[in-house]
mmCIF file of C-alpha atoms in Angstrom:
data_model
loop_
_atom_site.group_PDB
_atom_site.id
_atom_site.type_symbol
_atom_site.label_atom_id
_atom_site.label_comp_id
_atom_site.label_asym_id
_atom_site.label_seq_id
_atom_site.Cartn_x
_atom_site.Cartn_y
_atom_site.Cartn_z
ATOM 1 C CA MET E 626 91.729 24.505 91.982
ATOM 2 C CA PRO E 627 91.932 24.756 88.174
ATOM 3 C CA ILE E 628 93.543 27.932 86.876
ATOM 4 C CA SER E 629 90.537 28.761 84.712
ATOM 5 C CA ARG E 630 88.240 28.646 87.743
ATOM 6 C CA SER E 631 90.607 30.866 89.747
ATOM 7 C CA LEU E 632 90.723 33.387 86.925
ATOM 8 C CA LYS E 633 86.938 33.461 86.703
ATOM 9 C CA ARG E 634 86.662 33.998 90.456
ATOM 10 C CA TYR E 635 89.323 36.733 90.337
ATOM 11 C CA GLY E 636 87.536 38.391 87.446
ATOM 12 C CA ARG E 637 84.247 38.281 89.348
ATOM 13 C CA TYR E 638 85.804 39.857 92.457
ATOM 14 C CA ALA E 639 87.575 42.477 90.360
ATOM 15 C CA GLY E 640 84.325 43.346 88.610
ATOM 16 C CA LEU E 641 82.462 43.649 91.906
ATOM 17 C CA SER E 642 85.252 45.813 93.331
ATOM 18 C CA ILE E 643 85.054 48.174 90.366
ATOM 19 C CA LEU E 644 81.283 48.419 90.653
ATOM 20 C CA LEU E 645 81.582 49.099 94.387
ATOM 21 C CA ALA E 646 84.191 51.812 93.791
ATOM 22 C CA VAL E 647 82.005 53.441 91.133
ATOM 23 C CA ALA E 648 79.004 53.320 93.498
ATOM 24 C CA ILE E 649 80.992 54.927 96.332
ATOM 25 C CA VAL E 650 82.345 57.680 94.066
ATOM 26 C CA THR E 651 78.842 58.284 92.695
ATOM 27 C CA LEU E 652 77.406 58.597 96.195
ATOM 28 C CA VAL E 653 80.170 60.934 97.324
ATOM 29 C CA LEU E 654 79.878 63.132 94.247
ATOM 30 C CA GLY E 655 76.100 63.030 94.440
ATOM 31 C CA GLY E 656 76.246 64.292 98.016
ATOM 32 C CA ARG E 657 78.703 67.058 97.126
ATOM 33 C CA LEU E 658 76.627 68.129 94.129
ATOM 34 C CA TRP E 659 73.436 68.210 96.187
ATOM 35 C CA GLN E 660 75.166 70.463 98.729
ATOM 36 C CA SER E 661 76.569 72.653 95.944
ATOM 37 C CA SER E 662 73.152 72.982 94.315
ATOM 38 C CA ARG E 663 71.792 74.455 97.561
ATOM 39 C CA LEU E 664 74.379 77.247 97.548
ATOM 40 C CA PRO E 665 73.940 80.564 95.719
ATOM 41 C CA THR E 666 75.868 81.162 92.498
ATOM 42 C CA ASP E 667 79.476 82.028 93.343
ATOM 43 C CA ALA E 668 80.942 82.199 89.801
ATOM 44 C CA TYR E 669 79.897 82.627 86.174
ATOM 45 C CA VAL E 670 81.291 80.970 83.050
ATOM 46 C CA VAL E 671 80.370 82.554 79.718
ATOM 47 C CA LEU E 672 80.867 80.394 76.635
ATOM 48 C CA GLY E 673 82.219 82.252 73.607
ATOM 49 C CA GLY E 674 80.426 82.124 70.292
ATOM 50 C CA SER E 675 77.948 84.968 70.668
ATOM 51 C CA ILE E 676 78.475 88.485 71.940
ATOM 52 C CA ARG E 677 74.844 88.476 73.133
ATOM 53 C CA ARG E 678 75.897 86.146 75.952
ATOM 54 C CA GLU E 679 78.612 88.554 77.013
ATOM 55 C CA LYS E 680 76.264 91.503 76.742
ATOM 56 C CA GLN E 681 73.670 89.809 78.964
ATOM 57 C CA MET E 682 76.400 88.911 81.450
ATOM 58 C CA THR E 683 77.610 92.505 81.676
ATOM 59 C CA GLN E 684 74.092 93.758 82.243
ATOM 60 C CA ARG E 685 73.640 91.354 85.138
ATOM 61 C CA ALA E 686 77.109 92.166 86.483
ATOM 62 C CA GLY E 687 76.155 95.845 86.456
ATOM 63 C CA GLY E 688 73.633 95.059 89.192
ATOM 64 C CA PHE E 689 76.035 93.175 91.486
ATOM 65 C CA SER E 690 76.468 94.756 94.912
ATOM 66 C CA GLN E 691 79.935 93.167 94.980
ATOM 67 C CA PRO E 692 81.979 91.803 92.027
ATOM 68 C CA GLN E 693 81.667 88.059 91.469
ATOM 69 C CA PRO E 694 84.178 85.871 89.587
ATOM 70 C CA ILE E 695 83.367 85.780 85.863
ATOM 71 C CA LEU E 696 85.220 83.764 83.227
ATOM 72 C CA VAL E 697 84.649 84.389 79.532
ATOM 73 C CA SER E 698 85.932 81.344 77.647
ATOM 74 C CA ALA E 699 87.117 81.976 74.064
ATOM 75 C CA GLY E 700 84.833 84.962 73.725
ATOM 76 C CA SER E 701 84.771 88.109 71.626
ATOM 77 C CA ALA E 702 87.717 90.483 71.178
ATOM 78 C CA ASP E 703 89.072 91.673 74.522
ATOM 79 C CA PRO E 704 88.352 95.399 73.943
ATOM 80 C CA CYS E 705 84.752 94.646 72.966
ATOM 81 C CA ILE E 706 84.175 92.783 76.219
ATOM 82 C CA ARG E 707 85.761 95.593 78.212
ATOM 83 C CA LEU E 708 83.606 98.193 76.471
ATOM 84 C CA LEU E 709 80.488 96.124 77.215
ATOM 85 C CA PHE E 710 81.344 96.022 80.920
ATOM 86 C CA GLU E 711 82.033 99.743 81.004
ATOM 87 C CA GLN E 712 78.835 100.481 79.095
ATOM 88 C CA ALA E 713 76.825 98.482 81.663
ATOM 89 C CA GLY E 714 78.567 100.158 84.592
ATOM 90 C CA ALA E 715 79.907 96.787 85.725
ATOM 91 C CA SER E 716 83.129 96.261 87.642
ATOM 92 C CA LEU E 717 86.160 95.022 85.692
ATOM 93 C CA GLU E 718 87.527 93.312 88.789
ATOM 94 C CA GLN E 719 87.351 89.519 89.067
ATOM 95 C CA VAL E 720 86.727 89.094 85.334
ATOM 96 C CA TRP E 721 89.026 86.790 83.381
ATOM 97 C CA LEU E 722 89.281 86.111 79.638
ATOM 98 C CA GLU E 723 90.473 82.651 78.564
ATOM 99 C CA HIS E 724 91.877 82.268 75.045
ATOM 100 C CA CYS E 725 92.979 78.609 74.874
ATOM 101 C CA ALA E 726 89.693 76.856 74.056
ATOM 102 C CA GLU E 727 88.865 76.105 70.422
ATOM 103 C CA SER E 728 85.656 74.117 70.980
ATOM 104 C CA THR E 729 82.888 73.616 73.521
ATOM 105 C CA PHE E 730 84.838 70.692 74.964
ATOM 106 C CA GLY E 731 87.899 72.929 75.269
ATOM 107 C CA ASN E 732 85.806 75.593 77.016
ATOM 108 C CA PHE E 733 85.250 73.192 79.888
ATOM 109 C CA VAL E 734 88.688 71.546 79.899
ATOM 110 C CA TYR E 735 90.277 74.938 80.602
ATOM 111 C CA SER E 736 87.445 76.477 82.638
ATOM 112 C CA VAL E 737 87.124 73.775 85.284
ATOM 113 C CA PRO E 738 90.654 74.201 86.759
ATOM 114 C CA LEU E 739 90.231 77.989 86.893
ATOM 115 C CA VAL E 740 86.860 77.762 88.618
ATOM 116 C CA GLU E 741 88.236 75.189 91.067
ATOM 117 C CA ARG E 742 91.062 77.584 91.909
ATOM 118 C CA TRP E 743 88.449 80.168 92.898
ATOM 119 C CA GLY E 744 86.834 77.665 95.252
ATOM 120 C CA ALA E 745 83.484 78.020 93.455
ATOM 121 C CA ARG E 746 80.841 75.378 94.115
ATOM 122 C CA HIS E 747 77.790 76.692 92.211
ATOM 123 C CA VAL E 748 78.457 78.019 88.713
ATOM 124 C CA THR E 749 75.998 79.701 86.373
ATOM 125 C CA LEU E 750 76.815 78.722 82.781
ATOM 126 C CA VAL E 751 75.902 81.379 80.216
ATOM 127 C CA THR E 752 75.177 79.871 76.811
ATOM 128 C CA SER E 753 72.722 79.966 73.924
ATOM 129 C CA GLY E 754 71.999 78.573 70.483
ATOM 130 C CA SER E 755 71.294 75.110 69.163
ATOM 131 C CA HIS E 756 74.256 73.562 71.009
ATOM 132 C CA THR E 757 72.784 74.396 74.427
ATOM 133 C CA ARG E 758 71.663 70.875 75.320
ATOM 134 C CA ARG E 759 75.053 69.372 74.409
ATOM 135 C CA ALA E 760 76.931 72.130 76.237
ATOM 136 C CA VAL E 761 74.891 71.785 79.428
ATOM 137 C CA VAL E 762 75.265 67.987 79.534
ATOM 138 C CA MET E 763 79.030 68.274 78.986
ATOM 139 C CA ALA E 764 79.319 70.967 81.657
ATOM 140 C CA ARG E 765 77.397 68.928 84.193
ATOM 141 C CA ILE E 766 79.686 65.953 83.558
ATOM 142 C CA LEU E 767 82.994 67.844 83.669
ATOM 143 C CA PHE E 768 82.173 70.322 86.449
ATOM 144 C CA GLY E 769 80.118 67.730 88.303
ATOM 145 C CA ALA E 770 83.104 65.359 88.433
ATOM 146 C CA GLN E 771 84.756 68.001 90.629
ATOM 147 C CA GLY E 772 81.698 68.493 92.831
ATOM 148 C CA ILE E 773 80.681 71.758 91.141
ATOM 149 C CA TRP E 774 77.004 72.332 90.388
ATOM 150 C CA ILE E 775 76.053 73.868 87.024
ATOM 151 C CA GLU E 776 73.019 76.098 86.602
ATOM 152 C CA PRO E 777 72.384 76.996 82.940
ATOM 153 C CA TRP E 778 71.413 80.501 81.884
ATOM 154 C CA ILE E 779 70.104 80.350 78.318
ATOM 155 C CA VAL E 780 70.384 83.640 76.440
ATOM 156 C CA ASP E 781 68.042 84.270 73.500
ATOM 157 C CA GLU E 782 69.758 84.347 70.108
ATOM 158 C CA VAL E 783 69.043 86.343 66.974
ATOM 159 C CA GLY E 784 69.599 84.845 63.534
ATOM 160 C CA ILE E 785 70.510 81.335 62.411
ATOM 161 C CA PRO E 786 73.401 79.575 64.199
ATOM 162 C CA GLY E 787 76.414 78.772 62.060
ATOM 163 C CA ASN E 788 77.067 75.381 63.650
ATOM 164 C CA GLN E 789 74.577 72.578 63.199
ATOM 165 C CA GLU E 790 74.092 69.917 65.850
ATOM 166 C CA THR E 791 74.023 66.211 65.011
ATOM 167 C CA VAL E 792 73.472 63.044 67.034
ATOM 168 C CA VAL E 793 76.981 61.868 66.182
ATOM 169 C CA LYS E 794 78.565 65.131 67.328
ATOM 170 C CA THR E 795 76.623 65.123 70.582
ATOM 171 C CA THR E 796 77.404 61.458 71.284
ATOM 172 C CA LEU E 797 81.135 61.910 70.646
ATOM 173 C CA ASP E 798 81.363 65.018 72.827
ATOM 174 C CA ILE E 799 79.471 63.435 75.721
ATOM 175 C CA GLY E 800 81.613 60.298 75.399
ATOM 176 C CA ARG E 801 84.893 62.171 75.580
ATOM 177 C CA SER E 802 83.536 64.292 78.420
ATOM 178 C CA LEU E 803 82.903 61.140 80.450
ATOM 179 C CA ALA E 804 86.423 59.929 79.683
ATOM 180 C CA TRP E 805 87.962 63.316 80.531
ATOM 181 C CA ALA E 806 86.044 63.450 83.821
ATOM 182 C CA LEU E 807 88.200 60.493 84.901
ATOM 183 C CA VAL E 808 91.441 61.901 83.472
ATOM 184 C CA ALA E 809 90.818 65.268 85.139
ATOM 185 C CA GLN E 810 91.010 63.654 88.562
ATOM 186 C CA VAL E 811 94.793 63.471 88.097
ATOM 187 C CA TYR E 812 95.581 65.836 85.200
ATOM 188 C CA LYS E 813 94.253 69.359 84.723
ATOM 189 C CA PRO E 814 95.821 71.414 81.924
ATOM 190 C CA ALA E 815 96.406 75.090 82.614
ATOM 191 C CA CYS E 816 95.708 77.728 79.983
ATOM 192 C CA ASP E 817 98.678 80.045 79.492
ATOM 193 C CA ARG E 818 96.546 82.674 77.761
ATOM 194 C CA VAL E 819 94.331 84.024 80.513
ATOM 195 C CA VAL E 820 94.145 87.787 81.021
ATOM 196 C CA THR E 821 92.256 89.963 83.472
ATOM 197 C CA LEU E 822 89.695 92.305 81.968
ATOM 198 C CA ALA E 823 91.145 95.248 83.901
ATOM 199 C CA SER E 824 94.488 94.736 82.125
ATOM 200 C CA VAL E 825 92.986 95.165 78.633
ATOM 201 C CA ASP E 826 94.477 98.376 77.206
ATOM 202 C CA LEU E 827 91.832 100.075 75.058
ATOM 203 C CA GLU E 828 94.189 102.721 73.728
ATOM 204 C CA GLN E 829 96.630 100.110 72.515
ATOM 205 C CA TRP E 830 93.806 98.198 70.847
ATOM 206 C CA ARG E 831 92.550 101.362 69.172
ATOM 207 C CA GLN E 832 95.986 101.900 67.642
ATOM 208 C CA THR E 833 95.917 98.431 66.092
ATOM 209 C CA GLY E 834 92.257 98.743 65.132
ATOM 210 C CA PHE E 835 89.377 96.472 66.122
ATOM 211 C CA LYS E 836 85.727 95.983 65.292
ATOM 212 C CA CYS E 837 82.954 94.662 67.521
ATOM 213 C CA GLU E 838 79.936 92.692 66.353
ATOM 214 C CA HIS E 839 76.910 94.759 65.403
ATOM 215 C CA GLN E 840 74.811 93.052 68.097
ATOM 216 C CA ALA E 841 77.100 94.450 70.765
ATOM 217 C CA GLY E 842 75.577 97.882 70.216
ATOM 218 C CA ILE E 843 78.903 99.605 70.867
ATOM 219 C CA GLU E 844 79.189 102.893 69.061
ATOM 220 C CA GLY E 845 82.504 104.001 67.592
ATOM 221 C CA SER E 846 84.230 100.627 67.844
#
């Protein structure tokens, strides 16, 4: 048999094998996501960028009968978040603050491994602003690749967002999210700057001085 014909046949079989593998993975993940979507929320991820998101989260957390895992990714200053939780009468237990992310993509790269470690299957994503659609799509790709269902919670914003969304920006972020969803099957970076909310020392922060956003509604900060 000519070599060129053998190569074509090999290429055809290889292509079919890849398509079959993708179909199997899609079915497996689809089944896991469907099961996860039927479960109640067992963790919250709050995207940084607006203290209104954190304020809404604390108000909901104040009504929890038992503390639930909450991760604030690249959020406001640590003492401001602690004061918000205390003001709402919410528990400080099972609340983590992640300080490695520098973008929406980074929010998810560092959040997914933490949420997986908790064993969460149904995550409520707290976000807002003009980037919501991009953020939700990225979250569903990156969390979904691990079988974790994302339920968005869109918080109302006040004012004009500083970042403007573009088609190019959205396309690039979704593209690299799809690529990272594959990479994350074998490599999951760990953030070395994660602190528990209960460990935030308000007195120490007061000595160094800090200021919370006006929208936080925290007096004397």
